[in-house]
Amino acid sequence: MKVTLIHGQDHKGSSYNIGRMLSEKIPGADITEFFLPRALNHFCKGCYTCTKDETKCPFYEEKRVIMEAVETADILVFTTPTYCMRASAPMKAFIDLTFTYWMPHRPRKCMFSKKAVVISTAAGSGAKSATKDVATALQYWGVPYVKQFGIAVQAASWDQVSEKKKGKIENKINKLAKSVQKPRVHVGIKIKFLFRIMRLMQGKGMGSDESERVYWEEQGWLGKARPWNTIQ
Ligand SMILES: Cc1cc2nc3c(=O)[nH]c(=O)nc-3n(C[C@H](O)[C@H](O)[C@H](O)COP(=O)(O)O)c2cc1C
């Protein structure tokens, strides 16, 4: 099973360690991981060239390496420390730089059968808001199974986390690791509804660029095909 981890930080702290703990509990996991901002040290420039042609994004080559690992993964694991009650800035920059994957633009069929886990640790509060930042993006990518694990660790580093806390985390991660291995993924009503709205919009030529409408047409989505159907 291919597991791709995206870390919204370039150090191996509590969020990283919990992400690794989860991944290593998945039998036979083939793990690929990226550390931000090392793997993608940019902010979106707002030039909109990607809405016409994704390959023309000034940061396309770095994104391509990461997104190939994302697209071919069975399970995605995102980790981010909670910074000022939200996801880290590198994680937010990654979300911005991949916005053409969102359903209003060029969603990828492969996303509609993926599973993802979003992990964040805070010293005290804000971890749930931090995981939600990433979970929202994943929902707009079309990922049907997104579990959020936000936890207060009362620590600035993994070494400072008490053994009692680590034990509690491990118990929860054991359950999550079992859940994420279950074979079936059900595309829920929320994603189907979002897709339907975006389909109407693209069908009326109301996307960001005509090339988006062409993309939707090529996928067959302006007709009867849907990205969550395996037989079309
Ligand atoms: C810039 C910065 C902002 C932070 N903001 C918060 C916060 O809003 N709430 C909180 O409880 N802890 C906050 N913390 C503490 C970290 O979230 C906490 O130590 C976390 O476990 C670090 O994760 P890591 O070990 O994966 O880096 C902040 C730390 C830093 C460096």
CSV table of C-alpha atoms and ligand atoms in Angstrom, one decimal:
chain,number,residue,atom,x,y,z
A,1,MET,CA,0.0,0.0,0.0
A,2,LYS,CA,1.5,3.3,-1.0
A,3,VAL,CA,1.5,6.0,1.7
A,4,THR,CA,2.5,9.6,0.9
A,5,LEU,CA,3.2,12.0,3.8
A,6,ILE,CA,3.3,15.7,3.4
A,7,HIS,CA,4.7,17.5,6.4
A,8,GLY,CA,3.9,21.1,6.9
A,9,GLN,CA,7.2,21.6,8.7
A,10,ASP,CA,10.8,20.8,8.1
A,11,HIS,CA,11.6,19.2,11.4
A,12,LYS,CA,10.8,15.9,13.2
A,13,GLY,CA,8.6,17.0,16.1
A,14,SER,CA,5.4,15.7,17.6
A,15,SER,CA,3.3,16.1,14.4
A,16,TYR,CA,5.9,14.3,12.3
A,17,ASN,CA,6.3,11.5,14.8
A,18,ILE,CA,2.6,10.8,15.0
A,19,GLY,CA,2.4,10.8,11.2
A,20,ARG,CA,5.2,8.3,11.0
A,21,MET,CA,3.6,6.2,13.8
A,22,LEU,CA,0.4,5.9,11.8
A,23,SER,CA,2.2,5.2,8.5
A,24,GLU,CA,4.4,2.5,10.0
A,25,LYS,CA,1.3,0.7,11.5
A,26,ILE,CA,0.0,0.1,8.0
A,27,PRO,CA,1.3,-3.4,7.0
A,28,GLY,CA,3.6,-3.2,3.9
A,29,ALA,CA,3.4,0.5,3.7
A,30,ASP,CA,5.6,1.9,0.9
A,31,ILE,CA,6.3,5.4,2.4
A,32,THR,CA,7.2,8.5,0.5
A,33,GLU,CA,7.5,11.8,2.4
A,34,PHE,CA,8.0,15.5,1.7
A,35,PHE,CA,8.9,18.2,4.1
A,36,LEU,CA,7.7,21.7,3.5
A,37,PRO,CA,8.9,24.2,2.7
A,38,ARG,CA,12.1,22.3,1.7
A,39,ALA,CA,10.2,20.4,-1.1
A,40,LEU,CA,8.3,23.5,-2.3
A,41,ASN,CA,9.7,26.7,-1.0
A,42,HIS,CA,7.3,29.2,-2.7
A,43,PHE,CA,4.1,31.1,-2.3
A,44,CYS,CA,1.4,31.3,-5.0
A,45,LYS,CA,2.0,34.5,-7.0
A,46,GLY,CA,-1.6,34.8,-8.0
A,47,CYS,CA,-0.7,34.9,-11.8
A,48,TYR,CA,-3.5,32.5,-12.7
A,49,THR,CA,-1.3,30.9,-15.5
A,50,CYS,CA,-2.1,27.5,-13.9
A,51,THR,CA,-5.8,27.9,-14.6
A,52,LYS,CA,-5.0,28.0,-18.3
A,53,ASP,CA,-2.1,25.5,-18.3
A,54,GLU,CA,-0.8,23.9,-15.0
A,55,THR,CA,2.6,23.2,-16.6
A,56,LYS,CA,3.1,27.0,-16.9
A,57,CYS,CA,3.1,27.6,-13.1
A,58,PRO,CA,6.6,28.9,-12.3
A,59,PHE,CA,6.8,26.2,-9.6
A,60,TYR,CA,5.4,23.4,-11.7
A,61,GLU,CA,8.4,21.1,-11.7
A,62,GLU,CA,8.6,21.0,-7.8
A,63,LYS,CA,4.9,20.6,-7.6
A,64,ARG,CA,4.9,17.8,-10.1
A,65,VAL,CA,7.3,15.6,-8.0
A,66,ILE,CA,5.0,16.0,-5.0
A,67,MET,CA,1.7,15.6,-6.8
A,68,GLU,CA,2.8,12.5,-8.6
A,69,ALA,CA,3.4,10.9,-5.2
A,70,VAL,CA,0.1,12.2,-4.0
A,71,GLU,CA,-1.8,11.0,-7.1
A,72,THR,CA,-0.3,7.5,-6.9
A,73,ALA,CA,-0.8,7.0,-3.2
A,74,ASP,CA,-3.5,4.9,-1.6
A,75,ILE,CA,-3.3,6.8,1.6
A,76,LEU,CA,-2.3,10.4,2.2
A,77,VAL,CA,-1.0,11.6,5.6
A,78,PHE,CA,-0.7,15.3,6.2
A,79,THR,CA,1.0,16.6,9.4
A,80,THR,CA,1.3,20.1,10.6
A,81,PRO,CA,2.1,21.8,13.8
A,82,THR,CA,-0.6,24.2,15.0
A,83,TYR,CA,0.8,27.7,14.5
A,84,CYS,CA,-1.3,30.6,15.8
A,85,MET,CA,-4.4,28.3,15.9
A,86,ARG,CA,-4.2,27.2,12.3
A,87,ALA,CA,-2.1,25.0,10.0
A,88,SER,CA,1.5,26.1,9.4
A,89,ALA,CA,2.3,28.7,6.7
A,90,PRO,CA,4.2,26.1,4.5
A,91,MET,CA,1.2,23.8,4.6
A,92,LYS,CA,-1.1,26.8,3.6
A,93,ALA,CA,1.3,27.7,0.8
A,94,PHE,CA,1.1,24.1,-0.4
A,95,ILE,CA,-2.7,24.2,-0.4
A,96,ASP,CA,-2.6,27.5,-2.4
A,97,LEU,CA,-0.1,26.1,-4.9
A,98,THR,CA,-2.3,23.1,-5.6
A,99,PHE,CA,-5.6,25.0,-6.0
A,100,THR,CA,-6.2,23.7,-9.5
A,101,TYR,CA,-6.8,20.3,-8.0
A,102,TRP,CA,-10.0,21.7,-6.4
A,103,MET,CA,-13.3,20.8,-7.8
A,104,PRO,CA,-14.1,24.2,-9.2
A,105,HIS,CA,-11.0,23.8,-11.5
A,106,ARG,CA,-9.4,20.4,-12.6
A,107,PRO,CA,-10.3,17.8,-10.0
A,108,ARG,CA,-8.5,14.5,-10.4
A,109,LYS,CA,-10.5,11.3,-10.8
A,110,CYS,CA,-8.0,9.4,-8.6
A,111,MET,CA,-8.8,11.6,-5.6
A,112,PHE,CA,-12.3,10.3,-5.4
A,113,SER,CA,-11.1,6.9,-4.1
A,114,LYS,CA,-8.4,8.0,-1.7
A,115,LYS,CA,-8.1,8.0,2.0
A,116,ALA,CA,-6.4,10.8,4.0
A,117,VAL,CA,-5.5,11.5,7.6
A,118,VAL,CA,-4.6,15.0,8.8
A,119,ILE,CA,-2.6,15.3,12.0
A,120,SER,CA,-1.8,18.3,14.0
A,121,THR,CA,-0.4,18.9,17.4
A,122,ALA,CA,-0.7,22.0,19.5
A,123,ALA,CA,0.8,22.9,22.9
A,124,GLY,CA,-2.7,23.7,24.1
A,125,SER,CA,-5.4,24.7,21.7
A,126,GLY,CA,-6.1,25.1,18.0
A,127,ALA,CA,-5.1,21.7,16.6
A,128,LYS,CA,-8.7,21.0,15.4
A,129,SER,CA,-8.7,24.3,13.4
A,130,ALA,CA,-5.3,23.4,12.0
A,131,THR,CA,-6.5,19.9,10.8
A,132,LYS,CA,-9.6,21.5,9.4
A,133,ASP,CA,-7.6,23.8,7.1
A,134,VAL,CA,-6.1,20.8,5.4
A,135,ALA,CA,-9.3,18.7,5.6
A,136,THR,CA,-11.3,21.4,3.7
A,137,ALA,CA,-8.8,21.4,0.9
A,138,LEU,CA,-8.9,17.6,0.7
A,139,GLN,CA,-12.7,17.7,0.5
A,140,TYR,CA,-12.5,20.1,-2.4
A,141,TRP,CA,-10.0,17.8,-4.1
A,142,GLY,CA,-12.7,15.2,-3.9
A,143,VAL,CA,-11.1,12.9,-1.2
A,144,PRO,CA,-14.0,11.0,0.3
A,145,TYR,CA,-12.3,9.6,3.4
A,146,VAL,CA,-10.6,12.3,5.6
A,147,LYS,CA,-9.9,11.7,9.2
A,148,GLN,CA,-8.7,14.5,11.4
A,149,PHE,CA,-6.4,13.9,14.4
A,150,GLY,CA,-5.7,17.1,16.4
A,151,ILE,CA,-4.3,16.9,19.8
A,152,ALA,CA,-2.8,19.1,22.5
A,153,VAL,CA,0.5,17.6,23.6
A,154,GLN,CA,1.6,20.3,26.2
A,155,ALA,CA,5.0,20.3,24.6
A,156,ALA,CA,7.3,22.1,22.2
A,157,SER,CA,8.9,18.9,20.9
A,158,TRP,CA,8.3,15.2,20.8
A,159,ASP,CA,10.9,14.5,23.5
A,160,GLN,CA,8.9,16.7,25.9
A,161,VAL,CA,5.7,14.8,25.4
A,162,SER,CA,5.0,12.7,28.5
A,163,GLU,CA,5.1,8.9,28.2
A,164,LYS,CA,1.4,8.8,29.4
A,165,LYS,CA,0.4,11.1,26.6
A,166,LYS,CA,2.4,9.1,24.1
A,167,GLY,CA,0.6,6.0,25.2
A,168,LYS,CA,-2.8,7.6,24.7
A,169,ILE,CA,-1.7,8.8,21.3
A,170,GLU,CA,-0.6,5.4,20.3
A,171,ASN,CA,-3.9,3.8,21.3
A,172,LYS,CA,-5.8,6.3,19.1
A,173,ILE,CA,-3.4,5.8,16.3
A,174,ASN,CA,-3.8,2.0,16.4
A,175,LYS,CA,-7.5,2.5,15.9
A,176,LEU,CA,-6.9,5.0,13.1
A,177,ALA,CA,-4.5,2.6,11.4
A,178,LYS,CA,-7.1,-0.1,11.4
A,179,SER,CA,-9.8,2.1,10.1
A,180,VAL,CA,-7.7,3.6,7.2
A,181,GLN,CA,-6.9,0.0,5.9
A,182,LYS,CA,-10.6,-0.9,5.4
A,183,PRO,CA,-11.0,-1.4,1.7
A,184,ARG,CA,-14.2,0.4,0.8
A,185,VAL,CA,-14.4,4.2,0.4
A,186,HIS,CA,-17.9,5.7,0.1
A,187,VAL,CA,-18.3,9.0,-1.7
A,188,GLY,CA,-20.7,11.0,0.5
A,189,ILE,CA,-23.5,13.3,-0.4
A,190,LYS,CA,-21.4,16.5,0.4
A,191,ILE,CA,-18.8,15.7,-2.3
A,192,LYS,CA,-21.4,14.6,-4.8
A,193,PHE,CA,-23.3,17.9,-4.2
A,194,LEU,CA,-20.1,20.0,-4.6
A,195,PHE,CA,-19.3,18.1,-7.8
A,196,ARG,CA,-22.8,18.7,-9.1
A,197,ILE,CA,-22.5,22.5,-8.5
A,198,MET,CA,-19.1,22.7,-10.2
A,199,ARG,CA,-20.4,20.6,-13.1
A,200,LEU,CA,-23.2,23.0,-13.7
A,201,MET,CA,-20.8,25.9,-13.5
A,202,GLN,CA,-18.3,24.3,-15.9
A,203,GLY,CA,-21.1,23.3,-18.3
A,204,LYS,CA,-22.2,26.9,-18.5
A,205,GLY,CA,-18.6,28.0,-19.3
A,206,MET,CA,-18.3,29.7,-15.9
A,207,GLY,CA,-15.0,28.2,-14.9
A,208,SER,CA,-11.8,30.2,-14.7
A,209,ASP,CA,-10.8,29.4,-18.2
A,210,GLU,CA,-12.3,27.7,-21.3
A,211,SER,CA,-9.6,25.0,-20.9
A,212,GLU,CA,-11.2,23.9,-17.7
A,213,ARG,CA,-14.5,23.3,-19.5
A,214,VAL,CA,-12.6,21.3,-22.1
A,215,TYR,CA,-11.0,19.3,-19.3
A,216,TRP,CA,-14.4,18.5,-17.7
A,217,GLU,CA,-15.7,17.5,-21.2
A,218,GLU,CA,-12.8,15.2,-21.8
A,219,GLN,CA,-13.3,13.4,-18.5
A,220,GLY,CA,-16.9,12.8,-19.6
A,221,TRP,CA,-18.2,14.7,-16.5
A,222,LEU,CA,-20.4,17.1,-18.5
A,223,GLY,CA,-22.1,13.9,-19.7
A,224,LYS,CA,-23.0,10.9,-17.6
A,225,ALA,CA,-19.5,9.9,-16.3
A,226,ARG,CA,-18.7,10.6,-12.6
A,227,PRO,CA,-15.2,10.4,-11.1
A,228,TRP,CA,-16.3,8.0,-8.3
A,229,ASN,CA,-17.7,5.5,-10.8
A,230,THR,CA,-15.1,2.8,-11.7
A,231,ILE,CA,-17.1,1.7,-14.8
A,232,GLN,CA,-18.0,4.5,-17.2
B,1,LIG,C1,4.9,29.9,15.7
B,1,LIG,C2,4.3,29.1,16.7
B,1,LIG,C3,2.9,29.2,16.9
B,1,LIG,C4,2.3,28.4,17.8
B,1,LIG,N1,0.9,28.5,18.0
B,1,LIG,C5,0.3,27.7,18.8
B,1,LIG,C6,-1.1,27.8,19.0
B,1,LIG,O1,-1.8,28.6,18.4
B,1,LIG,N2,-1.7,27.0,19.9
B,1,LIG,C7,-1.0,26.1,20.7
B,1,LIG,O2,-1.6,25.4,21.5
B,1,LIG,N3,0.3,25.9,20.5
B,1,LIG,C8,1.0,26.7,19.5
B,1,LIG,N4,2.3,26.5,19.3
B,1,LIG,C9,3.0,25.4,19.9
B,1,LIG,C10,3.0,24.2,18.9
B,1,LIG,O3,1.8,24.0,18.3
B,1,LIG,C11,3.3,22.8,19.6
B,1,LIG,O4,4.4,22.9,20.4
B,1,LIG,C12,3.3,21.7,18.6
B,1,LIG,O5,3.2,20.4,19.3
B,1,LIG,C13,4.5,21.7,17.8
B,1,LIG,O6,4.5,20.6,16.9
B,1,LIG,P1,5.8,20.0,16.2
B,1,LIG,O7,6.5,19.3,17.4
B,1,LIG,O8,5.3,19.0,15.3
B,1,LIG,O9,6.6,21.1,15.6
B,1,LIG,C14,3.0,27.4,18.5
B,1,LIG,C15,4.4,27.2,18.2
B,1,LIG,C16,5.0,28.1,17.3
B,1,LIG,C17,6.5,27.9,17.1
